[in-house]
JSON list of C-alpha atoms in Angstrom, two decimals:
[
{"chain": "A", "resi": 967, "resn": "LEU", "atom": "CA", "xyz": [-20.05, -82.63, 48.98]},
{"chain": "A", "resi": 968, "resn": "LEU", "atom": "CA", "xyz": [-17.17, -81.04, 47.31]},
{"chain": "A", "resi": 969, "resn": "HIS", "atom": "CA", "xyz": [-17.78, -78.20, 44.84]},
{"chain": "A", "resi": 970, "resn": "HIS", "atom": "CA", "xyz": [-15.39, -77.29, 42.31]},
{"chain": "A", "resi": 971, "resn": "PHE", "atom": "CA", "xyz": [-15.88, -74.13, 40.18]},
{"chain": "A", "resi": 972, "resn": "THR", "atom": "CA", "xyz": [-14.20, -73.00, 36.89]},
{"chain": "A", "resi": 973, "resn": "ARG", "atom": "CA", "xyz": [-14.96, -69.81, 34.88]},
{"chain": "A", "resi": 974, "resn": "VAL", "atom": "CA", "xyz": [-16.54, -70.33, 31.68]},
{"chain": "A", "resi": 975, "resn": "ALA", "atom": "CA", "xyz": [-14.81, -68.49, 28.93]},
{"chain": "A", "resi": 976, "resn": "CYS", "atom": "CA", "xyz": [-16.80, -65.46, 27.72]},
{"chain": "A", "resi": 977, "resn": "PRO", "atom": "CA", "xyz": [-15.86, -63.02, 24.94]},
{"chain": "A", "resi": 978, "resn": "SER", "atom": "CA", "xyz": [-16.01, -60.18, 27.30]},
{"chain": "A", "resi": 979, "resn": "ARG", "atom": "CA", "xyz": [-13.65, -61.76, 29.88]},
{"chain": "A", "resi": 980, "resn": "GLN", "atom": "CA", "xyz": [-10.71, -59.14, 29.35]},
{"chain": "A", "resi": 981, "resn": "GLN", "atom": "CA", "xyz": [-13.34, -56.39, 30.05]},
{"chain": "A", "resi": 982, "resn": "ARG", "atom": "CA", "xyz": [-14.62, -58.27, 33.11]},
{"chain": "A", "resi": 983, "resn": "SER", "atom": "CA", "xyz": [-11.01, -58.80, 34.63]},
{"chain": "A", "resi": 984, "resn": "GLN", "atom": "CA", "xyz": [-10.83, -55.00, 34.89]},
{"chain": "A", "resi": 985, "resn": "HIS", "atom": "CA", "xyz": [-14.31, -54.79, 36.47]},
{"chain": "A", "resi": 986, "resn": "PRO", "atom": "CA", "xyz": [-14.48, -54.57, 40.31]},
{"chain": "A", "resi": 987, "resn": "HIS", "atom": "CA", "xyz": [-16.92, -57.61, 40.47]},
{"chain": "A", "resi": 988, "resn": "ARG", "atom": "CA", "xyz": [-14.48, -60.14, 38.99]},
{"chain": "A", "resi": 989, "resn": "LEU", "atom": "CA", "xyz": [-16.73, -63.15, 40.11]},
{"chain": "A", "resi": 990, "resn": "ALA", "atom": "CA", "xyz": [-19.74, -62.13, 38.12]},
{"chain": "A", "resi": 991, "resn": "GLY", "atom": "CA", "xyz": [-20.40, -64.25, 35.12]},
{"chain": "A", "resi": 992, "resn": "LEU", "atom": "CA", "xyz": [-20.80, -67.86, 34.04]},
{"chain": "A", "resi": 993, "resn": "TRP", "atom": "CA", "xyz": [-19.19, -70.66, 35.86]},
{"chain": "A", "resi": 994, "resn": "LYS", "atom": "CA", "xyz": [-19.11, -74.44, 35.60]},
{"chain": "A", "resi": 995, "resn": "GLY", "atom": "CA", "xyz": [-19.09, -76.45, 38.85]},
{"chain": "A", "resi": 996, "resn": "LEU", "atom": "CA", "xyz": [-18.68, -80.08, 39.75]},
{"chain": "A", "resi": 997, "resn": "TYR", "atom": "CA", "xyz": [-21.68, -80.91, 41.82]},
{"chain": "A", "resi": 998, "resn": "GLY", "atom": "CA", "xyz": [-20.53, -84.43, 43.19]},
{"chain": "A", "resi": 999, "resn": "PRO", "atom": "CA", "xyz": [-22.61, -87.15, 41.81]},
{"chain": "A", "resi": 1000, "resn": "HIS", "atom": "CA", "xyz": [-24.80, -84.73, 39.81]},
{"chain": "A", "resi": 1001, "resn": "GLY", "atom": "CA", "xyz": [-21.65, -83.97, 37.62]},
{"chain": "A", "resi": 1002, "resn": "CYS", "atom": "CA", "xyz": [-20.98, -80.72, 35.82]},
{"chain": "A", "resi": 1003, "resn": "GLU", "atom": "CA", "xyz": [-23.56, -77.79, 36.04]},
{"chain": "A", "resi": 1004, "resn": "LEU", "atom": "CA", "xyz": [-23.40, -74.21, 34.79]},
{"chain": "A", "resi": 1005, "resn": "LEU", "atom": "CA", "xyz": [-24.18, -71.35, 37.37]},
{"chain": "A", "resi": 1006, "resn": "SER", "atom": "CA", "xyz": [-24.52, -67.58, 36.82]},
{"chain": "A", "resi": 1007, "resn": "LEU", "atom": "CA", "xyz": [-22.78, -65.57, 39.52]},
{"chain": "A", "resi": 1008, "resn": "ALA", "atom": "CA", "xyz": [-24.07, -62.11, 40.23]},
{"chain": "A", "resi": 1009, "resn": "TYR", "atom": "CA", "xyz": [-23.66, -59.43, 42.96]},
{"chain": "A", "resi": 1010, "resn": "ASP", "atom": "CA", "xyz": [-26.67, -58.45, 45.10]},
{"chain": "A", "resi": 1011, "resn": "PHE", "atom": "CA", "xyz": [-26.34, -55.02, 46.58]},
{"chain": "A", "resi": 1012, "resn": "SER", "atom": "CA", "xyz": [-29.83, -54.70, 48.02]},
{"chain": "A", "resi": 1013, "resn": "GLY", "atom": "CA", "xyz": [-29.05, -55.62, 51.64]},
{"chain": "A", "resi": 1014, "resn": "ARG", "atom": "CA", "xyz": [-26.75, -53.99, 54.24]},
{"chain": "A", "resi": 1015, "resn": "SER", "atom": "CA", "xyz": [-23.71, -55.70, 52.57]},
{"chain": "A", "resi": 1016, "resn": "ALA", "atom": "CA", "xyz": [-23.05, -57.03, 49.19]},
{"chain": "A", "resi": 1017, "resn": "ARG", "atom": "CA", "xyz": [-23.65, -60.81, 48.58]},
{"chain": "A", "resi": 1018, "resn": "ILE", "atom": "CA", "xyz": [-22.69, -63.10, 45.64]},
{"chain": "A", "resi": 1019, "resn": "VAL", "atom": "CA", "xyz": [-25.64, -64.94, 44.52]},
{"chain": "A", "resi": 1020, "resn": "ALA", "atom": "CA", "xyz": [-25.29, -68.18, 42.37]},
{"chain": "A", "resi": 1021, "resn": "THR", "atom": "CA", "xyz": [-28.23, -69.36, 40.12]},
{"chain": "A", "resi": 1022, "resn": "LYS", "atom": "CA", "xyz": [-28.13, -72.74, 38.59]},
{"chain": "A", "resi": 1023, "resn": "LEU", "atom": "CA", "xyz": [-28.58, -72.54, 34.67]},
{"chain": "A", "resi": 1024, "resn": "THR", "atom": "CA", "xyz": [-28.62, -76.49, 34.54]},
{"chain": "A", "resi": 1025, "resn": "GLY", "atom": "CA", "xyz": [-30.31, -78.12, 37.47]},
{"chain": "A", "resi": 1026, "resn": "ASP", "atom": "CA", "xyz": [-30.69, -81.32, 39.36]},
{"chain": "A", "resi": 1027, "resn": "VAL", "atom": "CA", "xyz": [-33.42, -82.96, 41.56]},
{"chain": "A", "resi": 1028, "resn": "ASN", "atom": "CA", "xyz": [-31.96, -80.77, 44.65]},
{"chain": "A", "resi": 1029, "resn": "VAL", "atom": "CA", "xyz": [-31.95, -77.34, 42.96]},
{"chain": "A", "resi": 1030, "resn": "PRO", "atom": "CA", "xyz": [-33.86, -76.95, 39.68]},
{"chain": "A", "resi": 1031, "resn": "ALA", "atom": "CA", "xyz": [-32.44, -74.74, 36.70]},
{"chain": "A", "resi": 1032, "resn": "GLY", "atom": "CA", "xyz": [-33.20, -71.14, 37.38]},
{"chain": "A", "resi": 1033, "resn": "GLN", "atom": "CA", "xyz": [-33.14, -71.40, 41.25]},
{"chain": "A", "resi": 1034, "resn": "VAL", "atom": "CA", "xyz": [-30.50, -69.83, 43.61]},
{"chain": "A", "resi": 1035, "resn": "THR", "atom": "CA", "xyz": [-28.12, -72.53, 44.75]},
{"chain": "A", "resi": 1036, "resn": "TRP", "atom": "CA", "xyz": [-26.03, -70.58, 47.10]},
{"chain": "A", "resi": 1037, "resn": "ARG", "atom": "CA", "xyz": [-25.29, -67.05, 48.42]},
{"chain": "A", "resi": 1038, "resn": "ALA", "atom": "CA", "xyz": [-22.17, -65.75, 50.16]},
{"chain": "A", "resi": 1039, "resn": "GLN", "atom": "CA", "xyz": [-21.06, -62.50, 51.75]},
{"chain": "A", "resi": 1040, "resn": "ALA", "atom": "CA", "xyz": [-18.78, -60.60, 49.29]},
{"chain": "A", "resi": 1041, "resn": "ALA", "atom": "CA", "xyz": [-16.49, -59.53, 52.16]},
{"chain": "A", "resi": 1042, "resn": "PRO", "atom": "CA", "xyz": [-12.73, -60.13, 52.11]},
{"chain": "A", "resi": 1043, "resn": "LEU", "atom": "CA", "xyz": [-11.52, -63.32, 53.99]},
{"chain": "A", "resi": 1044, "resn": "GLN", "atom": "CA", "xyz": [-9.89, -63.14, 57.26]},
{"chain": "A", "resi": 1045, "resn": "GLN", "atom": "CA", "xyz": [-6.26, -62.82, 57.00]},
{"chain": "A", "resi": 1046, "resn": "PRO", "atom": "CA", "xyz": [-4.20, -64.75, 57.73]},
{"chain": "A", "resi": 1047, "resn": "TRP", "atom": "CA", "xyz": [-6.62, -67.61, 56.89]},
{"chain": "A", "resi": 1048, "resn": "PRO", "atom": "CA", "xyz": [-7.67, -70.12, 59.56]},
{"chain": "A", "resi": 1049, "resn": "ALA", "atom": "CA", "xyz": [-5.47, -73.16, 59.60]},
{"chain": "A", "resi": 1050, "resn": "GLU", "atom": "CA", "xyz": [-8.70, -75.28, 58.47]},
{"chain": "A", "resi": 1051, "resn": "GLU", "atom": "CA", "xyz": [-8.84, -73.14, 55.33]},
{"chain": "A", "resi": 1052, "resn": "VAL", "atom": "CA", "xyz": [-5.18, -73.44, 54.53]},
{"chain": "A", "resi": 1053, "resn": "ARG", "atom": "CA", "xyz": [-5.40, -77.22, 55.09]},
{"chain": "A", "resi": 1054, "resn": "LEU", "atom": "CA", "xyz": [-8.47, -77.54, 52.60]},
{"chain": "A", "resi": 1055, "resn": "LEU", "atom": "CA", "xyz": [-6.65, -75.39, 49.95]},
{"chain": "A", "resi": 1056, "resn": "GLN", "atom": "CA", "xyz": [-3.58, -77.67, 50.26]},
{"chain": "A", "resi": 1057, "resn": "LEU", "atom": "CA", "xyz": [-5.80, -80.74, 49.97]},
{"chain": "A", "resi": 1058, "resn": "ARG", "atom": "CA", "xyz": [-7.92, -79.28, 46.95]},
{"chain": "A", "resi": 1059, "resn": "PRO", "atom": "CA", "xyz": [-6.16, -80.86, 44.09]},
{"chain": "A", "resi": 1060, "resn": "GLN", "atom": "CA", "xyz": [-6.65, -84.40, 45.61]},
{"chain": "A", "resi": 1061, "resn": "LEU", "atom": "CA", "xyz": [-10.12, -83.52, 46.64]},
{"chain": "A", "resi": 1062, "resn": "VAL", "atom": "CA", "xyz": [-11.32, -82.46, 43.30]},
{"chain": "A", "resi": 1063, "resn": "ALA", "atom": "CA", "xyz": [-9.70, -85.55, 41.71]},
{"chain": "A", "resi": 1064, "resn": "ALA", "atom": "CA", "xyz": [-11.42, -87.85, 44.03]},
{"chain": "A", "resi": 1065, "resn": "ALA", "atom": "CA", "xyz": [-14.87, -86.08, 43.49]},
{"chain": "A", "resi": 1066, "resn": "ALA", "atom": "CA", "xyz": [-14.39, -86.02, 39.65]},
{"chain": "A", "resi": 1067, "resn": "ALA", "atom": "CA", "xyz": [-13.53, -89.88, 39.82]},
{"chain": "A", "resi": 1068, "resn": "ALA", "atom": "CA", "xyz": [-16.56, -90.67, 41.99]},
{"chain": "A", "resi": 1069, "resn": "ALA", "atom": "CA", "xyz": [-18.92, -88.61, 39.62]},
{"chain": "A", "resi": 1070, "resn": "TYR", "atom": "CA", "xyz": [-17.49, -90.54, 36.73]},
{"chain": "A", "resi": 1071, "resn": "ARG", "atom": "CA", "xyz": [-17.95, -94.01, 38.41]},
{"chain": "A", "resi": 1072, "resn": "LEU", "atom": "CA", "xyz": [-21.69, -93.08, 39.37]},
{"chain": "A", "resi": 1073, "resn": "ALA", "atom": "CA", "xyz": [-22.32, -91.96, 35.78]},
{"chain": "A", "resi": 1074, "resn": "GLU", "atom": "CA", "xyz": [-21.01, -95.11, 34.48]},
{"chain": "A", "resi": 1075, "resn": "SER", "atom": "CA", "xyz": [-22.96, -97.21, 36.78]},
{"chain": "A", "resi": 1076, "resn": "GLU", "atom": "CA", "xyz": [-26.29, -95.44, 36.01]},
{"chain": "A", "resi": 1077, "resn": "ALA", "atom": "CA", "xyz": [-25.57, -95.74, 32.28]},
{"chain": "A", "resi": 1078, "resn": "GLY", "atom": "CA", "xyz": [-25.46, -99.43, 32.39]}
]
């Protein structure tokens, strides 16, 4: 499934942009057929390396609200980016549009 995330505007965003942990905060994500869901991203420094942890604020049948939906290492990406990553970044606008259209069609078909 394609996931697309956008930061949710918060009053303290200006302060956050100067903070070293810029990804922390509220995000909305397009979760394929489940549609738009809210996530809270936080940093976890309890292990050997920092991780980013995403917790769903709105849930679905796969991951209920309040549960961790994904974790990622908070390490810089390999530079230069691998060719597959570059290709996915270039295709992102088309993939996001296709995922949004599919979610919309599914919601319409379930509504009636």
